[in-house]
Amino acid sequence: MFLRNKRRNGASLRRFLTGAAFFPISALPWRKEAEVFLDHCKKKQCYQCIDLCPEKVLVPTVQGLPAMDFSKNGCSFCGKCATVCPENLFFPITTKPWDLVVSFVKEDCVAFANVHCRSCEEVCDQDAISFIAQDDGSPSKPSIDLAKCNGCGKCVAPCMTGALRVTSADKLFFLQ
């Protein structure tokens, strides 16, 4: 049965077998402090934010809280999750949504195994991902411009090996 259906948390069999199984992140755009959000949202469990998400990147966790699932799509920062919330758990959507960015796990990126792949660059609306030509003629290697990256996660799903992660800007494991 597992071979036909995706797991409830969005991980595909391919990602599971390659060691790139998906784990939702609890950060939501414009979310206030984690402790306040987790306490009030857990009590309410209304799921309005999950129901209204047009990209369907918000999923319920086993704890009953919304989390971001970048395994199928990225966030468009439409603001519906923040505006529909009946509690005061989000900052105004006119502010920066979060301090998350995308980073690479070099060992998992096929470009570093001399395979031509640009799936992440092709879907990046911010032009934050570019590929740098190599002097030795090997396939170009990816680079992320952190000033352009908004952490939307659109590049995560197309990556066949799960080499991309949405992470806090202060906890980067980024390849140069």
GROMACS .gro file of C-alpha atoms in nm:
model
  176
    1MET     CA    1   0.000   0.000   0.000
    2PHE     CA    2   0.290   0.236   0.076
    3LEU     CA    3   0.408   0.205  -0.284
    4ARG     CA    4   0.087   0.353  -0.420
    5ASN     CA    5   0.015   0.622  -0.167
    6LYS     CA    6   0.221   0.902  -0.029
    7ARG     CA    7   0.275   0.900   0.341
    8ARG     CA    8   0.052   1.125   0.546
    9ASN     CA    9   0.331   1.375   0.610
   10GLY     CA   10   0.402   1.419   0.238
   11ALA     CA   11   0.714   1.206   0.204
   12SER     CA   12   0.732   1.004  -0.112
   13LEU     CA   13   0.878   0.654  -0.131
   14ARG     CA   14   1.160   0.795  -0.346
   15ARG     CA   15   1.251   1.052  -0.080
   16PHE     CA   16   1.223   0.790   0.193
   17LEU     CA   17   1.450   0.542   0.013
   18THR     CA   18   1.707   0.809  -0.073
   19GLY     CA   19   1.719   0.931   0.285
   20ALA     CA   20   1.549   1.258   0.198
   21ALA     CA   21   1.220   1.191   0.376
   22PHE     CA   22   1.021   1.505   0.444
   23PHE     CA   23   0.968   1.648   0.788
   24PRO     CA   24   0.731   1.946   0.824
   25ILE     CA   25   0.866   2.264   0.976
   26SER     CA   26   0.658   2.445   1.236
   27ALA     CA   27   0.738   2.794   1.113
   28LEU     CA   28   0.451   2.968   0.938
   29PRO     CA   29   0.481   3.302   0.757
   30TRP     CA   30   0.417   3.596   0.991
   31ARG     CA   31   0.385   3.365   1.293
   32LYS     CA   32   0.443   3.528   1.629
   33GLU     CA   33   0.666   3.376   1.897
   34ALA     CA   34   0.667   2.997   1.888
   35GLU     CA   35   0.557   2.946   2.249
   36VAL     CA   36   0.253   3.173   2.215
   37PHE     CA   37   0.161   3.028   1.877
   38LEU     CA   38   0.195   2.665   1.984
   39ASP     CA   39  -0.002   2.716   2.306
   40HIS     CA   40  -0.299   2.903   2.155
   41CYS     CA   41  -0.314   2.717   1.824
   42LYS     CA   42  -0.304   2.378   1.994
   43LYS     CA   43  -0.602   2.473   2.212
   44LYS     CA   44  -0.807   2.597   1.916
   45GLN     CA   45  -0.718   2.345   1.643
   46CYS     CA   46  -0.951   2.518   1.396
   47TYR     CA   47  -0.743   2.435   1.085
   48GLN     CA   48  -0.877   2.740   0.903
   49CYS     CA   49  -0.527   2.828   0.786
   50ILE     CA   50  -0.480   2.478   0.647
   51ASP     CA   51  -0.816   2.480   0.469
   52LEU     CA   52  -0.755   2.819   0.304
   53CYS     CA   53  -0.398   2.764   0.188
   54PRO     CA   54  -0.417   2.780  -0.196
   55GLU     CA   55  -0.082   2.602  -0.241
   56LYS     CA   56  -0.174   2.330   0.011
   57VAL     CA   57   0.165   2.364   0.181
   58LEU     CA   58   0.007   2.380   0.526
   59VAL     CA   59  -0.059   2.039   0.675
   60PRO     CA   60  -0.166   1.921   1.022
   61THR     CA   61   0.097   1.756   1.236
   62VAL     CA   62   0.025   1.464   1.466
   63GLN     CA   63   0.016   1.719   1.749
   64GLY     CA   64  -0.271   1.899   1.573
   65LEU     CA   65  -0.071   2.203   1.470
   66PRO     CA   66  -0.022   2.351   1.123
   67ALA     CA   67   0.319   2.300   0.964
   68MET     CA   68   0.477   2.381   0.628
   69ASP     CA   69   0.512   2.089   0.387
   70PHE     CA   70   0.738   2.186   0.099
   71SER     CA   71   0.735   1.837  -0.055
   72LYS     CA   72   0.470   1.934  -0.312
   73ASN     CA   73   0.483   2.311  -0.348
   74GLY     CA   74   0.616   2.635  -0.206
   75CYS     CA   75   0.452   2.923  -0.024
   76SER     CA   76   0.325   3.218  -0.229
   77PHE     CA   77   0.299   3.438   0.081
   78CYS     CA   78  -0.064   3.514  -0.001
   79GLY     CA   79  -0.128   3.589   0.368
   80LYS     CA   80  -0.449   3.387   0.398
   81CYS     CA   81  -0.314   3.182   0.687
   82ALA     CA   82  -0.239   3.496   0.885
   83THR     CA   83  -0.560   3.682   0.809
   84VAL     CA   84  -0.802   3.392   0.870
   85CYS     CA   85  -0.663   3.304   1.214
   86PRO     CA   86  -0.927   3.378   1.482
   87GLU     CA   87  -0.651   3.427   1.740
   88ASN     CA   88  -0.390   3.704   1.744
   89LEU     CA   89  -0.106   3.470   1.650
   90PHE     CA   90   0.038   3.642   1.341
   91PHE     CA   91   0.218   3.967   1.270
   92PRO     CA   92   0.064   4.193   1.002
   93ILE     CA   93   0.120   4.059   0.651
   94THR     CA   94   0.275   4.392   0.553
   95THR     CA   95   0.586   4.286   0.747
   96LYS     CA   96   0.854   4.037   0.638
   97PRO     CA   97   0.700   3.687   0.656
   98TRP     CA   98   1.000   3.516   0.820
   99ASP     CA   99   1.377   3.481   0.834
  100LEU     CA  100   1.393   3.146   0.657
  101VAL     CA  101   1.605   3.072   0.352
  102VAL     CA  102   1.688   2.768   0.142
  103SER     CA  103   2.016   2.585   0.181
  104PHE     CA  104   2.183   2.294   0.004
  105VAL     CA  105   2.316   1.973   0.148
  106LYS     CA  106   2.618   1.941  -0.080
  107GLU     CA  107   2.649   1.565  -0.040
  108ASP     CA  108   2.292   1.518  -0.170
  109CYS     CA  109   2.306   1.756  -0.468
  110VAL     CA  110   2.355   1.567  -0.795
  111ALA     CA  111   2.533   1.864  -0.954
  112PHE     CA  112   2.825   1.784  -0.723
  113ALA     CA  113   2.826   1.429  -0.860
  114ASN     CA  114   2.872   1.577  -1.211
  115VAL     CA  115   2.509   1.532  -1.314
  116HIS     CA  116   2.343   1.813  -1.508
  117CYS     CA  117   2.042   1.923  -1.305
  118ARG     CA  118   1.890   2.267  -1.265
  119SER     CA  119   1.545   2.182  -1.135
  120CYS     CA  120   1.581   2.417  -0.837
  121GLU     CA  121   1.693   2.711  -1.049
  122GLU     CA  122   1.410   2.664  -1.298
  123VAL     CA  123   1.137   2.711  -1.036
  124CYS     CA  124   1.296   2.991  -0.832
  125ASP     CA  125   1.078   3.298  -0.887
  126GLN     CA  126   1.323   3.517  -0.695
  127ASP     CA  127   1.623   3.424  -0.913
  128ALA     CA  128   1.803   3.340  -0.591
  129ILE     CA  129   1.947   3.014  -0.726
  130SER     CA  130   2.202   3.026  -1.002
  131PHE     CA  131   2.451   2.781  -1.142
  132ILE     CA  132   2.817   2.870  -1.175
  133ALA     CA  133   3.015   2.735  -1.471
  134GLN     CA  134   3.318   2.530  -1.377
  135ASP     CA  135   3.661   2.587  -1.533
  136ASP     CA  136   3.722   2.213  -1.566
  137GLY     CA  137   3.416   2.161  -1.788
  138SER     CA  138   3.220   1.969  -1.524
  139PRO     CA  139   2.852   2.054  -1.477
  140SER     CA  140   2.775   2.392  -1.326
  141LYS     CA  141   2.738   2.405  -0.947
  142PRO     CA  142   2.449   2.573  -0.764
  143SER     CA  143   2.476   2.888  -0.557
  144ILE     CA  144   2.212   3.069  -0.350
  145ASP     CA  145   2.194   3.447  -0.323
  146LEU     CA  146   2.066   3.485   0.033
  147ALA     CA  147   1.973   3.848  -0.029
  148LYS     CA  148   1.721   3.732  -0.291
  149CYS     CA  149   1.597   3.412  -0.124
  150ASN     CA  150   1.265   3.458   0.057
  151GLY     CA  151   1.247   3.100   0.186
  152CYS     CA  152   0.930   3.018  -0.011
  153GLY     CA  153   1.046   2.657  -0.061
  154LYS     CA  154   0.931   2.624  -0.424
  155CYS     CA  155   1.267   2.470  -0.510
  156VAL     CA  156   1.239   2.190  -0.253
  157ALA     CA  157   0.980   1.966  -0.424
  158PRO     CA  158   1.143   1.943  -0.769
  159CYS     CA  159   1.477   1.837  -0.620
  160MET     CA  160   1.501   1.464  -0.691
  161THR     CA  161   1.738   1.395  -0.405
  162GLY     CA  162   1.603   1.624  -0.134
  163ALA     CA  163   1.923   1.831  -0.129
  164LEU     CA  164   1.738   2.153  -0.046
  165ARG     CA  165   1.613   2.252   0.297
  166VAL     CA  166   1.422   2.552   0.423
  167THR     CA  167   1.605   2.663   0.734
  168SER     CA  168   1.663   2.956   0.963
  169ALA     CA  169   1.908   3.206   0.818
  170ASP     CA  170   2.118   3.185   1.133
  171LYS     CA  171   2.151   2.803   1.108
  172LEU     CA  172   2.274   2.776   0.753
  173PHE     CA  173   2.462   2.481   0.621
  174PHE     CA  174   2.517   2.641   0.284
  175LEU     CA  175   2.756   2.544   0.013
  176GLN     CA  176   2.978   2.796  -0.156
   0.00000   0.00000   0.00000
